Amino acid sequence: MDACVFCRIVAGELPASVVYEDEAIMAFKDQHPEAPVHLLVVPKKHFASLAHVEAEDAALMGHLMLKLPELAVLQGMAQGFKTRINTGRAGGQEVAHLHVHLTGRPSLK
Ligand code: AMP
Ligand code: ZN
């Protein structure tokens, strides 16, 4: 059995509030939100961290990056949003599957 929590969410083995999914990536709500909107955007392919991504994964990573502003708009954050990737123990990474924190507050208009 796969021990990686986010791989298990991707596989549908663990519940999550999924807001977006395609063939390569998934976005779901952080279980301990730090902001009114707090999504985790992950590649479906397992990378232990950003430091484990290789050149052959550039298209996948580009796809994920380009999806971030689209997801922000869908979450009502067309005015702006924050992104963060914690990498490694010293970087505050707790879950060893690459993920982007997408946070912010929906704007009123
Ligand atoms: P990081 O410190 O960057 O590794 O952040 C890990 C994030 O994953 C934290 O904000 C946790 O709240 C979140 N998290 C851990 N397990 C789950 C889960 N099963 N579903 C949703 N979010 C999770
Ligand atoms: Zn994983």
mmCIF file of C-alpha atoms and ligand atoms in Angstrom:
data_model
loop_
_atom_site.group_PDB
_atom_site.id
_atom_site.type_symbol
_atom_site.label_atom_id
_atom_site.label_comp_id
_atom_site.label_asym_id
_atom_site.label_seq_id
_atom_site.Cartn_x
_atom_site.Cartn_y
_atom_site.Cartn_z
ATOM 1 C CA MET A 1 0.000 0.000 0.000
ATOM 2 C CA ASP A 2 1.191 3.498 -0.848
ATOM 3 C CA ALA A 3 2.209 5.375 2.292
ATOM 4 C CA CYS A 4 2.246 8.807 0.684
ATOM 5 C CA VAL A 5 -0.797 10.746 1.852
ATOM 6 C CA PHE A 6 -1.121 12.830 -1.298
ATOM 7 C CA CYS A 7 -0.632 9.812 -3.584
ATOM 8 C CA ARG A 8 -3.474 8.190 -1.679
ATOM 9 C CA ILE A 9 -5.672 11.254 -2.202
ATOM 10 C CA VAL A 10 -4.800 11.229 -5.918
ATOM 11 C CA ALA A 11 -5.732 7.530 -6.046
ATOM 12 C CA GLY A 12 -9.054 8.181 -4.317
ATOM 13 C CA GLU A 13 -8.031 6.087 -1.311
ATOM 14 C CA LEU A 14 -8.278 8.997 1.125
ATOM 15 C CA PRO A 15 -11.046 11.617 1.162
ATOM 16 C CA ALA A 16 -10.311 15.201 0.143
ATOM 17 C CA SER A 17 -12.266 18.242 -1.014
ATOM 18 C CA VAL A 18 -11.108 18.146 -4.608
ATOM 19 C CA VAL A 19 -11.759 21.371 -6.525
ATOM 20 C CA TYR A 20 -9.888 20.545 -9.735
ATOM 21 C CA GLU A 21 -8.447 17.502 -11.432
ATOM 22 C CA ASP A 22 -7.054 16.654 -14.837
ATOM 23 C CA GLU A 23 -4.761 13.946 -16.194
ATOM 24 C CA ALA A 24 -1.657 15.440 -14.597
ATOM 25 C CA ILE A 25 -2.570 17.448 -11.504
ATOM 26 C CA MET A 26 -5.086 17.730 -8.695
ATOM 27 C CA ALA A 27 -6.118 20.601 -6.396
ATOM 28 C CA PHE A 28 -7.829 20.044 -3.060
ATOM 29 C CA LYS A 29 -8.537 22.033 0.070
ATOM 30 C CA ASP A 30 -5.917 22.056 2.820
ATOM 31 C CA GLN A 31 -7.322 20.345 5.897
ATOM 32 C CA HIS A 32 -5.940 23.108 8.137
ATOM 33 C CA PRO A 33 -6.553 26.272 6.105
ATOM 34 C CA GLU A 34 -4.399 29.310 6.894
ATOM 35 C CA ALA A 35 -6.590 31.634 4.811
ATOM 36 C CA PRO A 36 -10.195 31.789 3.536
ATOM 37 C CA VAL A 37 -8.954 30.006 0.414
ATOM 38 C CA HIS A 38 -6.189 27.450 0.942
ATOM 39 C CA LEU A 39 -5.687 24.884 -1.780
ATOM 40 C CA LEU A 40 -2.921 22.372 -2.271
ATOM 41 C CA VAL A 41 -2.042 21.842 -5.919
ATOM 42 C CA VAL A 42 -0.133 18.636 -6.601
ATOM 43 C CA PRO A 43 1.238 16.752 -9.583
ATOM 44 C CA LYS A 44 -0.307 13.288 -9.715
ATOM 45 C CA LYS A 45 3.180 11.920 -10.287
ATOM 46 C CA HIS A 46 5.011 11.512 -6.992
ATOM 47 C CA PHE A 47 7.951 13.815 -6.338
ATOM 48 C CA ALA A 48 9.250 13.890 -2.776
ATOM 49 C CA SER A 49 9.848 17.632 -3.137
ATOM 50 C CA LEU A 50 10.622 20.374 -5.637
ATOM 51 C CA ALA A 51 14.252 19.336 -5.298
ATOM 52 C CA HIS A 52 13.364 15.969 -6.853
ATOM 53 C CA VAL A 53 11.965 17.351 -10.114
ATOM 54 C CA GLU A 54 14.040 16.700 -13.216
ATOM 55 C CA ALA A 55 14.307 18.336 -16.617
ATOM 56 C CA GLU A 56 12.038 15.686 -18.181
ATOM 57 C CA ASP A 57 9.253 16.935 -15.878
ATOM 58 C CA ALA A 58 9.406 20.515 -17.177
ATOM 59 C CA ALA A 59 6.169 20.240 -19.181
ATOM 60 C CA LEU A 60 4.275 18.862 -16.201
ATOM 61 C CA MET A 61 5.607 21.585 -13.930
ATOM 62 C CA GLY A 62 4.773 24.239 -16.512
ATOM 63 C CA HIS A 63 1.238 22.877 -16.729
ATOM 64 C CA LEU A 64 0.895 23.058 -12.946
ATOM 65 C CA MET A 65 2.257 26.605 -12.776
ATOM 66 C CA LEU A 66 -0.045 27.842 -15.533
ATOM 67 C CA LYS A 67 -3.038 26.332 -13.751
ATOM 68 C CA LEU A 68 -2.410 28.298 -10.535
ATOM 69 C CA PRO A 69 -3.832 31.658 -11.715
ATOM 70 C CA GLU A 70 -6.780 29.837 -13.334
ATOM 71 C CA LEU A 71 -7.574 28.124 -10.044
ATOM 72 C CA ALA A 72 -7.175 31.426 -8.208
ATOM 73 C CA VAL A 73 -9.753 33.041 -10.486
ATOM 74 C CA LEU A 74 -12.127 30.100 -9.992
ATOM 75 C CA GLN A 75 -11.749 30.660 -6.235
ATOM 76 C CA GLY A 76 -12.653 34.352 -6.583
ATOM 77 C CA MET A 77 -9.101 35.654 -6.293
ATOM 78 C CA ALA A 78 -8.739 37.456 -9.611
ATOM 79 C CA GLN A 79 -7.328 40.432 -7.683
ATOM 80 C CA GLY A 80 -4.379 38.434 -6.392
ATOM 81 C CA PHE A 81 -3.230 35.403 -4.466
ATOM 82 C CA LYS A 82 -0.202 33.836 -2.771
ATOM 83 C CA THR A 83 1.729 30.689 -3.678
ATOM 84 C CA ARG A 84 4.286 28.826 -1.587
ATOM 85 C CA ILE A 85 6.316 25.637 -1.996
ATOM 86 C CA ASN A 86 7.991 24.355 1.152
ATOM 87 C CA THR A 87 10.970 22.187 0.290
ATOM 88 C CA GLY A 88 12.759 19.846 2.637
ATOM 89 C CA ARG A 89 12.751 19.625 6.393
ATOM 90 C CA ALA A 90 14.560 22.938 6.834
ATOM 91 C CA GLY A 91 12.081 24.470 4.393
ATOM 92 C CA GLY A 92 9.117 23.511 6.542
ATOM 93 C CA GLN A 93 7.916 20.659 4.323
ATOM 94 C CA GLU A 94 5.812 18.164 6.273
ATOM 95 C CA VAL A 95 4.244 16.103 3.485
ATOM 96 C CA ALA A 96 6.842 14.535 1.188
ATOM 97 C CA HIS A 97 4.875 14.913 -2.053
ATOM 98 C CA LEU A 98 5.482 18.115 -3.995
ATOM 99 C CA HIS A 99 2.639 20.568 -3.457
ATOM 100 C CA VAL A 100 1.972 24.251 -4.005
ATOM 101 C CA HIS A 101 0.035 26.139 -1.370
ATOM 102 C CA LEU A 102 -2.420 28.504 -3.090
ATOM 103 C CA THR A 103 -3.851 30.915 -0.542
ATOM 104 C CA GLY A 104 -5.777 34.130 -0.384
ATOM 105 C CA ARG A 105 -9.084 35.813 0.115
ATOM 106 C CA PRO A 106 -11.901 36.040 -2.430
ATOM 107 C CA SER A 107 -12.461 39.604 -3.541
ATOM 108 C CA LEU A 108 -15.910 41.162 -3.268
ATOM 109 C CA LYS A 109 -16.209 41.918 -6.982
HETATM 110 P P1 AMP B 1 3.867 21.442 4.047
HETATM 111 O O1 AMP B 1 4.300 21.942 5.386
HETATM 112 O O2 AMP B 1 4.176 22.418 2.943
HETATM 113 O O3 AMP B 1 4.359 20.051 3.756
HETATM 114 O O4 AMP B 1 2.286 21.431 4.103
HETATM 115 C C1 AMP B 1 1.527 20.268 4.216
HETATM 116 C C2 AMP B 1 0.087 20.704 4.227
HETATM 117 O O5 AMP B 1 -0.701 19.563 3.957
HETATM 118 C C3 AMP B 1 -0.387 21.278 5.567
HETATM 119 O O6 AMP B 1 -0.894 22.600 5.352
HETATM 120 C C4 AMP B 1 -1.474 20.301 6.015
HETATM 121 O O7 AMP B 1 -2.562 20.948 6.631
HETATM 122 C C5 AMP B 1 -1.884 19.666 4.695
HETATM 123 N N1 AMP B 1 -2.421 18.299 4.766
HETATM 124 C C6 AMP B 1 -1.816 17.217 5.330
HETATM 125 N N2 AMP B 1 -2.575 16.124 5.171
HETATM 126 C C7 AMP B 1 -3.677 16.528 4.474
HETATM 127 C C8 AMP B 1 -4.855 15.854 3.995
HETATM 128 N N3 AMP B 1 -5.034 14.538 4.190
HETATM 129 N N4 AMP B 1 -5.778 16.580 3.337
HETATM 130 C C9 AMP B 1 -5.604 17.906 3.143
HETATM 131 N N5 AMP B 1 -4.520 18.601 3.554
HETATM 132 C C10 AMP B 1 -3.579 17.916 4.220
HETATM 133 ZN ZN ZN B 2 3.083 10.902 -3.279
#
